[in-house]
Amino acid sequence: MIVISDGHETGDTSIADLLREIDPRAEGRTAYALIERLYPICRSITGNGVRRSLRLLREMIPLELREVMSDTPVFDWTVPDEWNIRDAYIMSEAGERVVDFRKSNLHVLNYSVPVNRIMSLAELRPHLFTIPEAPEWIPYRTSYYQKNWGFCLAQQQLDKLEEGEYHVYIDSTLHPGHLTYGEFRIQGQTDDEVLISCHSCHPSLCNDNLSGMVMAARLAGLLQGTSLRYSYRFVWVPGTIGSITWLALNEGILPRVKHGLVLSCLGDPGKFTYKRSRRGDAEIDRAIEHMLTHCGHEFNILDFAPYGYDERQYCSPGINLPVGCFMRTPNGCYPQYHTSADDLSLVTPSALGDSLIQLLRVIQVLEENRCYINLNPECEPQLGRRGLYQQIGGTKDAATKEMAMLWTLSMSDGKHDLLDIALRAHLPFEQISQATAALLKAELLEPLIKS
Amino acid sequence: MIVISDGHETGDTSIADLLREIDPRAEGRTAYALIERLYPICRSITGNGVRRSLRLLREMIPLELREVMSDTPVFDWTVPDEWNIRDAYIMSEAGERVVDFRKSNLHVLNYSVPVNRIMSLAELRPHLFTIPEAPEWIPYRTSYYQKNWGFCLAQQQLDKLEEGEYHVYIDSTLHPGHLTYGEFRIQGQTDDEVLISCHSCHPSLCNDNLSGMVMAARLAGLLQGTSLRYSYRFVWVPGTIGSITWLALNEGILPRVKHGLVLSCLGDPGKFTYKRSRRGDAEIDRAIEHMLTHCGHEFNILDFAPYGYDERQYCSPGINLPVGCFMRTPNGCYPQYHTSADDLSLVTPSALGDSLIQLLRVIQVLEENRCYINLNPECEPQLGRRGLYQQIGGTKDAATKEMAMLWTLSMSDGKHDLLDIALRAHLPFEQISQATAALLKAELLEPLIKS
Amino acid sequence: MIVISDGHETGDTSIADLLREIDPRAEGRTAYALIERLYPICRSITGNGVRRSLRLLREMIPLELREVMSDTPVFDWTVPDEWNIRDAYIMSEAGERVVDFRKSNLHVLNYSVPVNRIMSLAELRPHLFTIPEAPEWIPYRTSYYQKNWGFCLAQQQLDKLEEGEYHVYIDSTLHPGHLTYGEFRIQGQTDDEVLISCHSCHPSLCNDNLSGMVMAARLAGLLQGTSLRYSYRFVWVPGTIGSITWLALNEGILPRVKHGLVLSCLGDPGKFTYKRSRRGDAEIDRAIEHMLTHCGHEFNILDFAPYGYDERQYCSPGINLPVGCFMRTPNGCYPQYHTSADDLSLVTPSALGDSLIQLLRVIQVLEENRCYINLNPECEPQLGRRGLYQQIGGTKDAATKEMAMLWTLSMSDGKHDLLDIALRAHLPFEQISQATAALLKAELLEPLIKS
């Protein structure tokens, strides 16, 4: 049973304890239930939809809402005006709302300026967006930085529209206001930080948005209750402009960010995908690749590319943080991506629960990974008289434990951390970590103090 | 329409312009026509055959003929006596020329000393060379550095010779004279040079000799009319002794040679082959490998080996220039190699035309490849407000252009040149080059000035 | 005909001469005959069985027996008490020796303390060891560092034992005494050493013990008669405690050990296996991998792992010698491993003879491998006028010799040794070595003197 404190202090539980205690199914169900509540809200890169969403997440962890004024310069960009919308529709001459924002907030081109006109279908067409290849699905489209308005609809909806006059109505506002993002920090034993980032700007899309937002919140909640070496900073930011804003306002913090992850698309049942940081061989890259190798499922590793989610900004050449992106099926690689079909049927409680477990296993590696020094480097120490060596025969498990100890002793020369050892030994990190604990107890190892 | 100036000055046309303007078929036909005229001439490492051949090339470009006196020491070697030949035959008792130099200059062992004797077939046999496995073809054999004489003939010719006396006659001279080579230089914006070398010492062999000679001449002609960063030096040298002589006489120039190519076997329809320089990772190596990756055909990359053409000398350990060898089917890898079957039917206008295009594409990479610095390295610059980013949706071509810009920005950190970026992005060099032009115009990049 | 001197001086014969002269079949038969005589002896990590075995090896080479007192501290370990055994059995009520040490010394748990008791089968069972999956074979088990006693027997023997009382008798002693190991050193031209080590502590096991012991002895005998650059040190040590003892007593020698090999399992007909040193790219690693590549048989290369034979100690992080392990089928990878089936039928004279040849070929590489400097690095030297180049045509063998010379000239720039050249040229080391000899004679190379 996990007791989560209200404050930001870390507890006594280790990540290993946590992994033994939590129930992935229950976690998955809880995450899914929160996604159900977030789903109907019309989010964008600014506005009240984001605020409502972040406040809902506060049921899981006491994150703080930060407000940044429109027109604030952030590197090469400027915080845009705030967008809010109340209603929108296309009404036929018969008075029927043939396209209706109340049915799906995807129907409105996100960031549409207000409009209230009578137009012929021909005049209207340039403002209508569909996916001819998937005639039942509504596309998700935006126009943040070029003033425009429009409607997104299913191709089969468009096909039914008859020639004639339509009342086109968007009741939106685009005025100076704020950009809103969420932030939550857990103080660990050191000020070195792990950054977890997700985007929070997509309207009714489940996998590409809500799965990451909820996984980050639940991960933050679980870590609050544990004993941590690193401090953890979670940010829920609108894509691109949000991470740029956060980076511009927090340049002083960046040297302390030792590892980072962007979370997205973690609710579909596809295999795990890890996209490496721009550095390509950062500790987070090695940690996740090792974890996935031993997760028992198929997985994909992608090299960094300057496209995708906010890792684009965290890994820009002048920032270059060791931040990768953890996903199941990546952006653009599932047919429902950026359509109304990225809905509550695409994400599953069990996929969410399993994603959370794998994230915790990565955190475990980061937390436990260190360099140790073999204090008896000349020949093997006599493990037998310390009770660390099987006598006459032994089980397969005992043999693995011995191999883990022998590898740890062999490679603890100050040049290899535990993750190096696990990778070289082809053993799960936990085995090396447990062997290290036994060898520390036997005073055969000591942590390397870097001068 | 390309206007080629008479002087050596470079023009305003860029290589990219040139590639858009030239007609590969017409180029191939012109090259083939010149090969037809060069084919009958009896070339060797010295003598009038080389002079006549180089003068024919002067119809394409005003190359200079250089003469180096016999007995000149060149590193470990000495320029040999000059060899010339007027006639040669083996005549039967019936007065028939059963082997006749006038039918093919391959019939004479190249560099044969004069002979005029009556001999039995048995006495003659040690001086006769055939290819038993290809009984219709005449082999190509030489004896430059050991005085000897001999005849090469088809096995089926030999099989028909009856026992009896033969009149053996070679009307050649081997006297102090000169070694002749051709040289042509185009001054570019800098004195840094690109060296293009081909051998010019083989008699009636088309692919292994004439294709390289003509490609070099036409490439020189085309580059004359263009705007060039590098200076280009073309040499037509007899194999081995010619490149050694050139190197010995031009040691002062070598530090300026930044890239180089040996050209040979460029007229057969086989796939392209690139043999790396001894360095293995020189810019020319990376440039050609990249170009071939995107040329749309199959190709082969070979590691350097100290055998082959004049790259043996250019890449000897004390010279070690970044010179690779560009071919279609390599020496020794096609059955007609060094036989009378390497004739006008083995090379084709279309293969020649395509080889020229690929050479120009390599030159384009060398000319345009540089390091640039991203002037907005912290987060991505806002491409949209500069008109560099597609709005709502966009074509596949627009997406590739954006990716090219994003990769160029991401990797322009002073450590990667455009070729590195193209290789990493898996995009053709032209795409990266065009993206660079757009980003330079938008003042988002500047060239790296190396201190 | 090889004459082996009695002293430790090296002779005039080269390893290449030796390889031409020796008869692998005769060598194999001699080695096998010695294994037959060593087989019945009951060896352990200490005691008279080891002494008798090492004295038998003295028929091949005059190795010295070293005695180290019990209780001597050696790094983290202590030399154990000496164990000797005269007799042991389990006798039925009918007076039959149902398990009898005189039939196989494997029947006794090695290092069993004395026992002389009447016990029921039920009381006895915890002291009985079998292999249920191989019911006809007796397992080999030890209990060196935990006082215990026991019997090993075939599962089918155990199945026949009836309930009842048994007389259990082990006539052993475990008292302060000595650990015995063998050592033999050949002084070469330099004091730099090659270390050859094998374990000598297993009782009646042929492949895993005797094959290595006899190969080491014969190799020592052959090297005695040859001209050597390196000094060679051979040690026959009890596994683990023996190498630890040797290392602890010889720390001053270790900086002179430039290469080393552990020998084991060299008598079975399986393919060769080389397990790399912990360094992974030591000269011995490159030498053996190159030799195996050209040995004409399949082979396996294994990365270092901190398990196996005494390379565990030689490669411990504080010792880290360049020592690999040369085997045919490795420990644990053949079903007879550590059972009574590792007997005289598992090893063959021809496998032993071939193993010896391959070892000599590795020694040849180590002895001949050096860096040379090309004295004519600018362009190729004219091999023809030095008689090193084929004239008109030539055999395939002549072509290989030329390629070997060209590669040696090309890569002799002070950065590559002959082994590097052989690896890069994909030619057997002997070819490069012969080319080097010819080039040295022609004064085109000189040895690199490292400053």
mmCIF file of C-alpha atoms in Angstrom, chain B residues 75-78 109 129 141-143 145-146 148 243-244 247 251 278 303-307 312-313 315-319, chain C residues 374 376-383 385-386 389-393 402-403 406-413 416 424 444:
data_model
loop_
_atom_site.group_PDB
_atom_site.id
_atom_site.type_symbol
_atom_site.label_atom_id
_atom_site.label_comp_id
_atom_site.label_asym_id
_atom_site.label_seq_id
_atom_site.Cartn_x
_atom_site.Cartn_y
_atom_site.Cartn_z
ATOM 1 C CA PHE B 75 61.740 9.053 -57.089
ATOM 2 C CA ASP B 76 62.867 5.395 -57.235
ATOM 3 C CA TRP B 77 62.352 5.235 -61.018
ATOM 4 C CA THR B 78 63.948 6.581 -64.198
ATOM 5 C CA LEU B 109 54.090 -7.053 -77.210
ATOM 6 C CA PHE B 129 51.045 -14.954 -76.098
ATOM 7 C CA ARG B 141 50.786 -7.567 -72.979
ATOM 8 C CA THR B 142 53.706 -5.257 -72.250
ATOM 9 C CA SER B 143 57.378 -5.496 -71.321
ATOM 10 C CA TYR B 145 61.280 -2.507 -68.100
ATOM 11 C CA GLN B 146 62.784 -5.759 -69.375
ATOM 12 C CA ASN B 148 62.017 -8.394 -74.887
ATOM 13 C CA SER B 243 51.932 9.577 -62.254
ATOM 14 C CA ILE B 244 55.282 8.962 -60.563
ATOM 15 C CA LEU B 247 54.373 13.624 -58.584
ATOM 16 C CA GLU B 251 55.877 18.035 -55.063
ATOM 17 C CA ARG B 278 43.934 5.123 -48.669
ATOM 18 C CA ASP B 303 38.192 -0.315 -49.803
ATOM 19 C CA PHE B 304 41.574 0.954 -50.847
ATOM 20 C CA ALA B 305 44.079 -1.687 -51.911
ATOM 21 C CA PRO B 306 47.598 -0.933 -53.171
ATOM 22 C CA TYR B 307 46.818 -2.280 -56.615
ATOM 23 C CA ARG B 312 48.601 3.429 -56.105
ATOM 24 C CA GLN B 313 51.047 6.313 -56.488
ATOM 25 C CA CYS B 315 48.024 7.118 -52.184
ATOM 26 C CA SER B 316 51.530 5.754 -51.496
ATOM 27 C CA PRO B 317 52.281 6.272 -47.804
ATOM 28 C CA GLY B 318 54.656 9.219 -48.317
ATOM 29 C CA ILE B 319 52.241 11.017 -50.669
ATOM 30 C CA ASN C 374 58.913 1.899 -45.680
ATOM 31 C CA ASN C 376 60.807 4.559 -50.102
ATOM 32 C CA PRO C 377 57.402 5.953 -49.142
ATOM 33 C CA GLU C 378 56.927 8.380 -52.040
ATOM 34 C CA CYS C 379 55.318 6.359 -54.830
ATOM 35 C CA GLU C 380 55.958 2.645 -55.151
ATOM 36 C CA PRO C 381 59.577 1.519 -55.377
ATOM 37 C CA GLN C 382 60.453 -0.160 -58.665
ATOM 38 C CA LEU C 383 60.162 -3.776 -57.609
ATOM 39 C CA ARG C 385 64.615 -3.955 -61.166
ATOM 40 C CA ARG C 386 65.088 -5.646 -57.789
ATOM 41 C CA TYR C 389 58.102 -8.225 -59.670
ATOM 42 C CA GLN C 390 56.823 -10.734 -62.155
ATOM 43 C CA GLN C 391 57.509 -9.972 -65.789
ATOM 44 C CA ILE C 392 54.915 -10.682 -68.546
ATOM 45 C CA GLY C 393 52.105 -12.561 -66.818
ATOM 46 C CA GLU C 402 53.321 -9.122 -55.073
ATOM 47 C CA MET C 403 50.123 -8.121 -53.287
ATOM 48 C CA LEU C 406 52.481 -3.914 -51.986
ATOM 49 C CA TRP C 407 50.372 -4.098 -48.828
ATOM 50 C CA THR C 408 53.457 -4.234 -46.628
ATOM 51 C CA LEU C 409 54.936 -1.186 -48.353
ATOM 52 C CA SER C 410 51.639 0.688 -48.271
ATOM 53 C CA MET C 411 51.001 0.151 -44.567
ATOM 54 C CA SER C 412 54.553 0.291 -43.183
ATOM 55 C CA ASP C 413 54.168 3.895 -42.112
ATOM 56 C CA HIS C 416 50.754 -0.626 -38.390
ATOM 57 C CA ARG C 424 43.818 -5.501 -43.662
ATOM 58 C CA LEU C 444 63.102 -1.146 -48.795
#
